[in-house]
Amino acid sequence: MNKVIYEQEHDLSGINSLADLQKLAGACSRCGLRQGCSGVVFGEGNPEAGLMLIGEGPGADEDRQGRPFVGKAGQLLDKILEAVDMERFTHVYIANVVKCRPPGNRAPQTGEAAACLPWLYRQIELISPKIIVLLGSTALQNLIEPGAKITVMRGKWLVSKSGIKIMPTYHPAALLRDAGKKRPVWEDFQKIRDEYLKVQ
Ligand code: URA
């Protein structure tokens, strides 16, 4: 595709409300994922809360329900939030790198993520969070640095050019596979909660 046209198609700066962005994203077919999924999973939570969580992409349960993090990993995420006195509709807004389910729950390919990221970037601009938590390597590698390692970067604060504090941590699905990752994530979310209380 011609690069100039591609960039113009991705200019969402004229979209000034989350509702309008959601409507447009709902009609997106910028990559092949839309053909294989039931619908676009835009995101949910409290856009005023100042803390945004970013995962990888919808799985089968999310695809069915049209909501992010509602399967097993999502239930664990709710428990992690509860452990630090937080709740998804009150304290956070949750979105993903890609908004359509990759087949077989594979990680999104680079081109799929690149096609979808402008929706997320505009979502971030409109929500204007003070803190972003990147859940797992797909979010870390697509938002920070392609080669970044979650094992090295987790638990460390980064700061975006616009001053947003960013913390990568393990994806809740990784905790379901490896219980040894629970403690580091628990520690990360305590730091996140402490920072949240400072900036709210
Ligand atoms: N995993 C993700 O990364 N996002 C979801 O929405 C659900 C599971």
Short mmCIF file of N, CA and C in Angstrom, two decimals, residues 89-178:
data_model
loop_
_atom_site.label_atom_id
_atom_site.label_comp_id
_atom_site.label_asym_id
_atom_site.label_seq_id
_atom_site.Cartn_x
_atom_site.Cartn_y
_atom_site.Cartn_z
N PHE A 89 -14.04 -1.22 36.51
CA PHE A 89 -14.90 -0.14 36.01
C PHE A 89 -14.72 1.16 36.79
N THR A 90 -13.95 1.08 37.88
CA THR A 90 -13.76 2.28 38.71
C THR A 90 -12.37 2.89 38.52
N HIS A 91 -11.35 2.02 38.54
CA HIS A 91 -9.98 2.54 38.63
C HIS A 91 -9.15 2.41 37.37
N VAL A 92 -9.62 1.66 36.38
CA VAL A 92 -8.78 1.42 35.20
C VAL A 92 -9.60 1.48 33.91
N TYR A 93 -8.88 1.66 32.82
CA TYR A 93 -9.46 1.43 31.49
C TYR A 93 -8.59 0.36 30.84
N ILE A 94 -9.22 -0.66 30.24
CA ILE A 94 -8.48 -1.81 29.70
C ILE A 94 -8.63 -1.87 28.18
N ALA A 95 -7.49 -2.00 27.49
CA ALA A 95 -7.53 -2.16 26.03
C ALA A 95 -6.44 -3.14 25.61
N ASN A 96 -6.33 -3.36 24.33
CA ASN A 96 -5.35 -4.33 23.82
C ASN A 96 -4.57 -3.75 22.65
N VAL A 97 -3.44 -4.38 22.32
CA VAL A 97 -2.66 -3.98 21.14
C VAL A 97 -3.49 -4.18 19.87
N VAL A 98 -4.11 -5.35 19.73
CA VAL A 98 -5.03 -5.55 18.60
C VAL A 98 -6.45 -5.74 19.12
N LYS A 99 -7.43 -5.27 18.35
CA LYS A 99 -8.82 -5.26 18.82
C LYS A 99 -9.64 -6.40 18.24
N CYS A 100 -9.00 -7.21 17.39
CA CYS A 100 -9.69 -8.39 16.85
C CYS A 100 -8.90 -9.63 17.23
N ARG A 101 -9.61 -10.71 17.47
CA ARG A 101 -8.97 -11.94 17.94
C ARG A 101 -8.08 -12.57 16.87
N PRO A 102 -6.78 -12.77 17.17
CA PRO A 102 -5.95 -13.54 16.25
C PRO A 102 -6.36 -15.01 16.29
N PRO A 103 -6.40 -15.69 15.16
CA PRO A 103 -6.87 -17.07 15.14
C PRO A 103 -6.02 -17.97 16.05
N GLY A 104 -6.70 -18.87 16.75
CA GLY A 104 -5.99 -19.83 17.60
C GLY A 104 -5.24 -19.17 18.75
N ASN A 105 -5.60 -17.95 19.08
CA ASN A 105 -4.94 -17.20 20.17
C ASN A 105 -3.45 -16.98 19.94
N ARG A 106 -3.02 -16.99 18.67
CA ARG A 106 -1.61 -16.68 18.43
C ARG A 106 -1.37 -15.21 18.71
N ALA A 107 -0.08 -14.86 18.87
CA ALA A 107 0.25 -13.44 19.06
C ALA A 107 -0.01 -12.70 17.75
N PRO A 108 -0.41 -11.42 17.84
CA PRO A 108 -0.61 -10.66 16.60
C PRO A 108 0.69 -10.53 15.82
N GLN A 109 0.59 -10.58 14.49
CA GLN A 109 1.79 -10.37 13.67
C GLN A 109 2.11 -8.88 13.62
N THR A 110 3.35 -8.58 13.23
CA THR A 110 3.80 -7.17 13.21
C THR A 110 2.87 -6.30 12.38
N GLY A 111 2.47 -6.77 11.19
CA GLY A 111 1.62 -5.97 10.31
C GLY A 111 0.23 -5.75 10.91
N GLU A 112 -0.28 -6.76 11.61
CA GLU A 112 -1.60 -6.64 12.25
C GLU A 112 -1.55 -5.60 13.37
N ALA A 113 -0.48 -5.69 14.17
CA ALA A 113 -0.34 -4.72 15.26
C ALA A 113 -0.17 -3.31 14.69
N ALA A 114 0.66 -3.20 13.63
CA ALA A 114 0.90 -1.87 13.04
C ALA A 114 -0.40 -1.28 12.50
N ALA A 115 -1.24 -2.12 11.92
CA ALA A 115 -2.51 -1.62 11.36
C ALA A 115 -3.46 -1.18 12.47
N CYS A 116 -3.38 -1.84 13.61
CA CYS A 116 -4.34 -1.59 14.70
C CYS A 116 -3.88 -0.50 15.67
N LEU A 117 -2.56 -0.33 15.80
CA LEU A 117 -2.05 0.57 16.84
C LEU A 117 -2.58 2.01 16.78
N PRO A 118 -2.84 2.57 15.57
CA PRO A 118 -3.37 3.94 15.58
C PRO A 118 -4.67 4.07 16.40
N TRP A 119 -5.49 3.01 16.44
CA TRP A 119 -6.70 3.07 17.28
C TRP A 119 -6.30 3.20 18.75
N LEU A 120 -5.30 2.40 19.13
CA LEU A 120 -4.87 2.43 20.53
C LEU A 120 -4.22 3.76 20.88
N TYR A 121 -3.39 4.27 19.95
CA TYR A 121 -2.72 5.55 20.23
C TYR A 121 -3.75 6.66 20.43
N ARG A 122 -4.79 6.68 19.60
CA ARG A 122 -5.81 7.73 19.76
C ARG A 122 -6.61 7.51 21.04
N GLN A 123 -6.85 6.22 21.34
CA GLN A 123 -7.53 5.89 22.60
C GLN A 123 -6.72 6.44 23.78
N ILE A 124 -5.40 6.24 23.72
CA ILE A 124 -4.54 6.74 24.80
C ILE A 124 -4.62 8.27 24.87
N GLU A 125 -4.58 8.92 23.69
CA GLU A 125 -4.65 10.40 23.69
C GLU A 125 -5.96 10.88 24.30
N LEU A 126 -7.06 10.22 23.95
CA LEU A 126 -8.37 10.68 24.42
C LEU A 126 -8.57 10.39 25.91
N ILE A 127 -8.05 9.26 26.36
CA ILE A 127 -8.19 8.90 27.78
C ILE A 127 -7.20 9.69 28.63
N SER A 128 -6.03 9.94 28.02
CA SER A 128 -4.99 10.71 28.69
C SER A 128 -4.63 10.16 30.08
N PRO A 129 -4.24 8.89 30.15
CA PRO A 129 -3.92 8.31 31.46
C PRO A 129 -2.63 8.88 32.01
N LYS A 130 -2.50 8.84 33.33
CA LYS A 130 -1.24 9.26 33.95
C LYS A 130 -0.28 8.06 34.01
N ILE A 131 -0.88 6.85 34.07
CA ILE A 131 -0.09 5.63 34.17
C ILE A 131 -0.60 4.62 33.15
N ILE A 132 0.34 3.93 32.50
CA ILE A 132 -0.03 2.82 31.61
C ILE A 132 0.70 1.57 32.09
N VAL A 133 -0.02 0.47 32.22
CA VAL A 133 0.60 -0.81 32.54
C VAL A 133 0.55 -1.69 31.31
N LEU A 134 1.71 -2.16 30.88
CA LEU A 134 1.80 -3.02 29.70
C LEU A 134 1.80 -4.46 30.18
N LEU A 135 0.77 -5.20 29.81
CA LEU A 135 0.62 -6.58 30.27
C LEU A 135 1.25 -7.54 29.26
N GLY A 136 2.49 -7.94 29.52
CA GLY A 136 3.14 -8.95 28.69
C GLY A 136 3.99 -8.40 27.57
N SER A 137 4.70 -9.34 26.89
CA SER A 137 5.68 -8.88 25.89
C SER A 137 5.07 -8.30 24.64
N THR A 138 3.89 -8.74 24.24
CA THR A 138 3.32 -8.16 23.01
C THR A 138 3.10 -6.66 23.20
N ALA A 139 2.54 -6.29 24.34
CA ALA A 139 2.31 -4.87 24.61
C ALA A 139 3.66 -4.14 24.75
N LEU A 140 4.59 -4.76 25.48
CA LEU A 140 5.91 -4.14 25.66
C LEU A 140 6.61 -3.93 24.32
N GLN A 141 6.62 -4.98 23.50
CA GLN A 141 7.39 -4.90 22.25
C GLN A 141 6.74 -4.00 21.21
N ASN A 142 5.42 -3.90 21.23
CA ASN A 142 4.76 -3.05 20.25
C ASN A 142 4.68 -1.59 20.68
N LEU A 143 4.71 -1.35 21.98
CA LEU A 143 4.61 0.04 22.42
C LEU A 143 5.95 0.65 22.81
N ILE A 144 6.91 -0.17 23.18
CA ILE A 144 8.20 0.39 23.65
C ILE A 144 9.34 0.07 22.70
N GLU A 145 9.59 -1.21 22.47
CA GLU A 145 10.81 -1.58 21.73
C GLU A 145 10.66 -3.02 21.25
N PRO A 146 10.77 -3.26 19.94
CA PRO A 146 10.52 -4.61 19.41
C PRO A 146 11.31 -5.73 20.09
N GLY A 147 12.57 -5.45 20.46
CA GLY A 147 13.37 -6.53 21.04
C GLY A 147 13.31 -6.61 22.56
N ALA A 148 12.50 -5.76 23.19
CA ALA A 148 12.52 -5.67 24.66
C ALA A 148 12.08 -6.97 25.31
N LYS A 149 12.70 -7.29 26.42
CA LYS A 149 12.38 -8.54 27.13
C LYS A 149 11.56 -8.23 28.38
N ILE A 150 10.42 -8.87 28.50
CA ILE A 150 9.55 -8.62 29.65
C ILE A 150 10.23 -9.03 30.96
N THR A 151 11.06 -10.09 30.88
CA THR A 151 11.75 -10.56 32.10
C THR A 151 12.72 -9.49 32.62
N VAL A 152 13.25 -8.69 31.71
CA VAL A 152 14.20 -7.64 32.10
C VAL A 152 13.48 -6.35 32.47
N MET A 153 12.42 -6.03 31.72
CA MET A 153 11.78 -4.71 31.85
C MET A 153 10.69 -4.65 32.92
N ARG A 154 10.16 -5.78 33.33
CA ARG A 154 9.01 -5.74 34.23
C ARG A 154 9.37 -5.08 35.57
N GLY A 155 8.38 -4.38 36.08
CA GLY A 155 8.58 -3.77 37.39
C GLY A 155 9.35 -2.47 37.36
N LYS A 156 9.78 -2.04 36.16
CA LYS A 156 10.56 -0.79 36.07
C LYS A 156 9.69 0.30 35.48
N TRP A 157 9.78 1.48 36.02
CA TRP A 157 9.03 2.61 35.47
C TRP A 157 9.76 3.18 34.25
N LEU A 158 8.98 3.45 33.22
CA LEU A 158 9.47 4.17 32.04
C LEU A 158 8.60 5.42 31.96
N VAL A 159 9.06 6.41 31.21
CA VAL A 159 8.25 7.62 31.05
C VAL A 159 8.13 7.93 29.57
N SER A 160 6.90 8.16 29.09
CA SER A 160 6.70 8.49 27.67
C SER A 160 7.10 9.94 27.42
N LYS A 161 7.24 10.30 26.13
CA LYS A 161 7.59 11.68 25.78
C LYS A 161 6.60 12.66 26.37
N SER A 162 5.32 12.23 26.45
CA SER A 162 4.31 13.15 26.97
C SER A 162 4.16 13.06 28.49
N GLY A 163 5.06 12.29 29.14
CA GLY A 163 5.08 12.28 30.60
C GLY A 163 4.24 11.19 31.26
N ILE A 164 3.72 10.25 30.47
CA ILE A 164 2.95 9.15 31.06
C ILE A 164 3.92 8.16 31.68
N LYS A 165 3.65 7.74 32.93
CA LYS A 165 4.48 6.72 33.57
C LYS A 165 4.02 5.35 33.09
N ILE A 166 4.97 4.54 32.66
CA ILE A 166 4.63 3.25 32.05
C ILE A 166 5.34 2.13 32.80
N MET A 167 4.59 1.11 33.20
CA MET A 167 5.23 -0.06 33.80
C MET A 167 4.84 -1.34 33.06
N PRO A 168 5.83 -2.04 32.52
CA PRO A 168 5.57 -3.37 31.98
C PRO A 168 5.51 -4.40 33.12
N THR A 169 4.61 -5.36 32.99
CA THR A 169 4.61 -6.49 33.93
C THR A 169 4.17 -7.74 33.17
N TYR A 170 4.21 -8.87 33.83
CA TYR A 170 3.82 -10.10 33.13
C TYR A 170 2.33 -10.09 32.80
N HIS A 171 2.00 -10.74 31.71
CA HIS A 171 0.60 -10.91 31.32
C HIS A 171 -0.05 -11.91 32.29
N PRO A 172 -1.31 -11.67 32.70
CA PRO A 172 -1.95 -12.62 33.63
C PRO A 172 -1.96 -14.06 33.10
N ALA A 173 -2.02 -14.24 31.78
CA ALA A 173 -2.00 -15.61 31.24
C ALA A 173 -0.67 -16.30 31.57
N ALA A 174 0.41 -15.52 31.67
CA ALA A 174 1.72 -16.10 32.01
C ALA A 174 1.70 -16.62 33.45
N LEU A 175 0.92 -15.96 34.31
CA LEU A 175 0.81 -16.39 35.72
C LEU A 175 0.05 -17.70 35.83
N LEU A 176 -0.89 -17.90 34.89
CA LEU A 176 -1.66 -19.14 34.90
C LEU A 176 -0.76 -20.32 34.51
N ARG A 177 0.26 -20.03 33.69
CA ARG A 177 1.18 -21.09 33.26
C ARG A 177 2.32 -21.27 34.26
N ASP A 178 2.67 -20.21 34.98
CA ASP A 178 3.84 -20.24 35.86
C ASP A 178 3.53 -19.45 37.14
#
